[in-house]
Coordinates of C-alpha atoms in Angstrom, one line a residue:
Chain A
E1 CA -0.2 0.3 0.3
T2 CA 1.6 3.3 -0.9
G3 CA 1.6 6.2 1.6
V4 CA 0.8 9.8 1.5
T5 CA 3.1 11.4 -1.3
Q6 CA 4.3 15.1 -2.5
S7 CA 6.0 17.1 -4.8
P8 CA 8.5 18.7 -5.4
T9 CA 10.3 18.3 -1.7
H10 CA 11.8 21.8 -1.9
L11 CA 11.0 25.0 -4.1
I12 CA 12.3 28.4 -4.1
K13 CA 10.3 31.1 -5.8
T14 CA 10.6 34.9 -5.4
R15 CA 7.9 37.3 -4.3
G16 CA 4.7 37.7 -6.9
Q17 CA 5.2 34.5 -8.4
Q18 CA 2.4 31.6 -8.4
V19 CA 3.3 28.3 -7.1
T20 CA 1.6 24.7 -7.6
L21 CA 2.1 21.5 -5.1
R22 CA 1.4 18.6 -5.4
C23 CA -0.1 15.4 -3.3
S24 CA -1.0 11.7 -4.0
S25 CA -3.2 10.6 -1.3
Q26 CA -3.0 6.8 0.1
S27 CA -5.0 4.3 -1.7
G28 CA -8.3 4.3 -0.8
H29 CA -8.6 7.6 0.3
N30 CA -11.3 10.2 -0.8
T31 CA -10.4 13.0 1.5
V32 CA -7.1 15.3 1.4
S33 CA -6.4 17.9 3.6
W34 CA -3.6 20.8 3.6
Y35 CA -1.9 22.3 6.1
Q36 CA 0.9 25.3 6.4
Q37 CA 3.7 24.7 8.9
A38 CA 5.8 27.8 9.7
L39 CA 9.4 26.9 11.3
G40 CA 8.9 26.2 14.9
Q41 CA 5.1 26.2 15.0
G42 CA 2.4 23.6 14.6
P43 CA 0.6 23.2 11.2
Q44 CA -2.4 25.5 10.3
F45 CA -5.2 24.3 8.3
I46 CA -5.6 25.6 4.9
F47 CA -8.7 23.6 3.5
Q48 CA -9.7 20.0 2.8
Y49 CA -11.4 18.3 -0.3
Y50 CA -13.9 15.6 -0.3
R51 CA -14.7 13.8 -3.2
E52 CA -13.4 16.4 -5.5
E53 CA -15.2 19.4 -3.8
E54 CA -13.9 21.7 -0.9
N55 CA -15.1 20.5 2.1
G56 CA -14.1 23.4 5.0
R57 CA -11.5 26.0 5.0
G58 CA -9.2 27.6 7.6
N59 CA -8.0 31.5 7.8
F60 CA -6.7 31.6 4.5
P61 CA -6.9 34.3 1.9
P62 CA -8.6 33.3 -1.7
R63 CA -5.0 33.6 -3.5
F64 CA -4.7 30.1 -2.0
S65 CA -6.5 27.7 -3.5
G66 CA -7.1 23.8 -4.4
L67 CA -7.9 21.1 -6.8
Q68 CA -9.1 17.5 -6.1
F69 CA -8.9 15.0 -8.9
P70 CA -11.0 12.2 -9.7
N71 CA -8.1 9.6 -8.6
Y72 CA -8.3 11.8 -5.3
S73 CA -4.6 13.4 -5.8
S74 CA -4.6 17.0 -5.0
E75 CA -3.4 20.1 -6.0
L76 CA -2.6 23.3 -3.9
N77 CA -2.1 26.4 -5.9
V78 CA -0.8 29.8 -4.2
N79 CA -1.0 33.1 -6.3
A80 CA 0.7 36.4 -5.7
L81 CA 3.3 34.7 -3.1
E82 CA 4.2 36.8 0.1
L83 CA 7.8 36.3 2.3
D84 CA 5.5 34.9 4.8
D85 CA 4.4 32.1 2.8
S86 CA 7.5 30.7 3.5
A87 CA 6.9 27.2 5.2
L88 CA 6.6 23.2 5.5
Y89 CA 3.4 22.9 3.1
L90 CA 1.8 19.3 4.4
C91 CA -0.9 17.1 2.7
A92 CA -2.8 14.8 4.7
S93 CA -5.1 12.4 3.5
S94 CA -8.2 9.9 5.5
P95 CA -10.6 7.6 4.3
G96 CA -13.5 9.6 4.9
R97 CA -14.3 13.3 6.0
G98 CA -15.3 12.6 9.5
G99 CA -13.5 13.2 12.4
Q100 CA -13.2 10.3 13.7
E101 CA -10.9 9.2 10.1
T102 CA -7.0 9.5 11.1
Q103 CA -5.3 11.3 8.8
Y104 CA -2.1 10.3 7.3
F105 CA 0.8 12.7 6.2
G106 CA 2.8 13.2 3.4
P107 CA 6.8 14.4 3.8
G108 CA 5.6 17.8 3.0
T109 CA 7.3 20.2 0.3
R110 CA 9.3 23.1 1.7
L111 CA 8.6 26.4 0.0
L112 CA 11.2 29.3 0.1
V113 CA 9.8 32.7 -0.9
L114 CA 12.5 35.0 -1.9
Chain B
A1 CA -13.3 28.2 18.9
Q2 CA -11.2 25.4 20.3
T3 CA -7.1 25.7 21.1
V4 CA -4.9 23.4 22.2
T5 CA -1.5 24.7 24.1
Q6 CA 1.7 22.6 24.5
S7 CA 3.5 24.2 27.6
Q8 CA 6.6 22.6 27.1
P9 CA 9.1 23.8 24.4
E10 CA 11.6 21.4 24.9
M11 CA 11.8 18.2 27.1
S12 CA 15.0 16.0 27.8
V13 CA 15.2 12.5 29.0
Q14 CA 17.6 9.8 29.6
E15 CA 17.6 6.6 27.1
A16 CA 15.7 3.9 29.1
E17 CA 13.9 6.4 31.3
T18 CA 10.0 7.5 31.0
V19 CA 9.0 11.0 30.0
T20 CA 5.7 13.0 30.0
L21 CA 4.6 15.5 27.7
S22 CA 1.9 17.7 28.2
C23 CA -1.0 19.2 26.3
T24 CA -4.2 21.2 27.6
Y25 CA -7.0 22.0 25.3
D26 CA -9.9 24.3 25.2
T27 CA -13.3 23.6 23.9
S28 CA -17.0 23.9 24.4
E29 CA -17.7 20.4 22.7
S30 CA -18.4 17.1 24.8
D31 CA -17.2 14.8 21.9
Y32 CA -13.9 15.0 20.3
Y33 CA -10.9 13.0 19.3
L34 CA -7.4 13.9 20.4
F35 CA -4.1 12.8 18.5
W36 CA -0.4 12.8 19.3
Y37 CA 1.6 13.2 16.4
K38 CA 5.6 12.6 16.1
Q39 CA 7.5 14.7 13.6
P40 CA 11.4 13.6 13.2
P41 CA 13.8 15.3 11.5
S42 CA 12.2 13.8 8.2
R43 CA 9.5 16.2 8.4
Q44 CA 7.0 13.4 8.1
M45 CA 3.9 13.7 10.7
I46 CA 3.3 10.2 11.9
L47 CA 0.4 9.2 14.1
V48 CA 1.7 8.2 17.9
I49 CA -1.9 7.6 19.1
R50 CA -5.3 9.0 19.5
Q51 CA -8.2 9.1 21.5
E52 CA -11.7 9.3 21.3
A53 CA -13.4 11.5 24.3
Y54 CA -16.1 9.3 25.1
K55 CA -13.6 6.9 26.0
Q56 CA -12.6 6.4 29.3
Q57 CA -10.3 4.3 29.4
N58 CA -6.7 5.9 28.3
A59 CA -5.5 4.6 25.1
T60 CA -2.5 3.1 24.6
E61 CA 0.2 1.7 22.0
N62 CA 3.1 -0.2 22.8
R63 CA 5.6 2.2 24.9
F64 CA 3.2 5.0 24.0
S65 CA 0.1 6.1 26.4
V66 CA -2.0 9.0 27.4
N67 CA -3.3 10.3 30.5
F68 CA -6.7 12.0 29.6
Q69 CA -8.3 14.1 32.3
K70 CA -11.8 15.1 30.1
A71 CA -12.8 17.9 33.0
A72 CA -9.2 19.1 33.0
K73 CA -9.2 19.2 29.6
S74 CA -5.8 17.9 29.7
F75 CA -4.3 15.1 27.4
S76 CA -0.7 14.1 28.1
L77 CA 2.0 11.4 26.5
K78 CA 3.7 9.1 28.4
I79 CA 6.9 7.6 26.9
S80 CA 8.2 4.3 28.5
D81 CA 11.6 3.2 27.8
S82 CA 12.5 6.1 26.1
Q83 CA 14.8 5.1 22.7
L84 CA 17.1 7.3 20.5
G85 CA 14.3 7.0 17.7
D86 CA 11.9 8.6 19.6
A87 CA 13.6 11.7 19.2
A88 CA 11.3 14.1 17.6
M89 CA 9.0 17.3 17.6
Y90 CA 5.4 16.2 19.3
F91 CA 2.4 17.8 18.6
C92 CA -1.0 17.5 20.3
A93 CA -4.1 17.9 17.7
Y94 CA -7.9 18.6 18.6
R95 CA -10.6 17.3 16.0
S96 CA -14.5 17.8 16.4
L97 CA -16.7 15.2 15.2
P98 CA -18.5 15.6 12.4
G99 CA -21.1 18.7 12.6
G100 CA -18.9 20.6 14.7
D101 CA -17.4 24.0 14.4
S102 CA -14.1 22.6 13.5
N103 CA -14.4 22.2 9.9
Y104 CA -13.0 18.9 9.9
Q105 CA -9.8 20.3 10.5
L106 CA -6.9 19.0 13.2
I107 CA -6.4 22.1 15.6
W108 CA -2.3 22.0 16.7
G109 CA -0.2 22.7 19.6
A110 CA 2.8 24.7 19.0
G111 CA 5.0 21.4 19.6
T112 CA 7.5 20.0 21.9
K113 CA 10.9 19.3 20.9
L114 CA 12.1 16.0 22.6
I115 CA 15.8 15.2 23.3
I116 CA 17.0 11.8 24.0
K117 CA 20.1 11.5 25.7
P118 CA 22.0 8.3 25.2

């Protein structure tokens, strides 16, 4: 059984650019959640996708957007990058969207905005 | 809104000894889930243990166990027989039941860095 994978592992962008991060969910999982983890902090919830639709959103501006595909893989897009967007971006998949479902995490994408 | 607090930025323990990491949370909900995740230098969050609030029995997973005090809103993690591989950041997290107000998200503490001394 393949776990959650993310690409790329590292990325360097400049302020104002756009970035796309990718996540492949674990086999059998239909729900993907995205988190932003700034250095030295706990993760912050960005949004969740369930069966290709956004299912919940944290306190992030609209320039953070996402997609989920029929195979349940997902993309996180960030437009007009700001310096504060530098962080580790974590993707987690789960077999359902309920609170009882454990989320399984990928290794993350480290984004540096210069 | 729910909050999770980890008051110990860093803890150290001698190999083979026992260590307890603290976590408190604030919520007005009566049913919810609590988790401990481990994040080693490889960055990947790994589930250590989970607790359903409606269960009075404390969860255990091999050397890891929790002390869940619902009235006190406390959820501490005890690691017995500490091993070098236990060195990592440990995060406590909260999640509402479906229909709660947390949008299915995990709400995280700031983490505790655990150092294992050989």
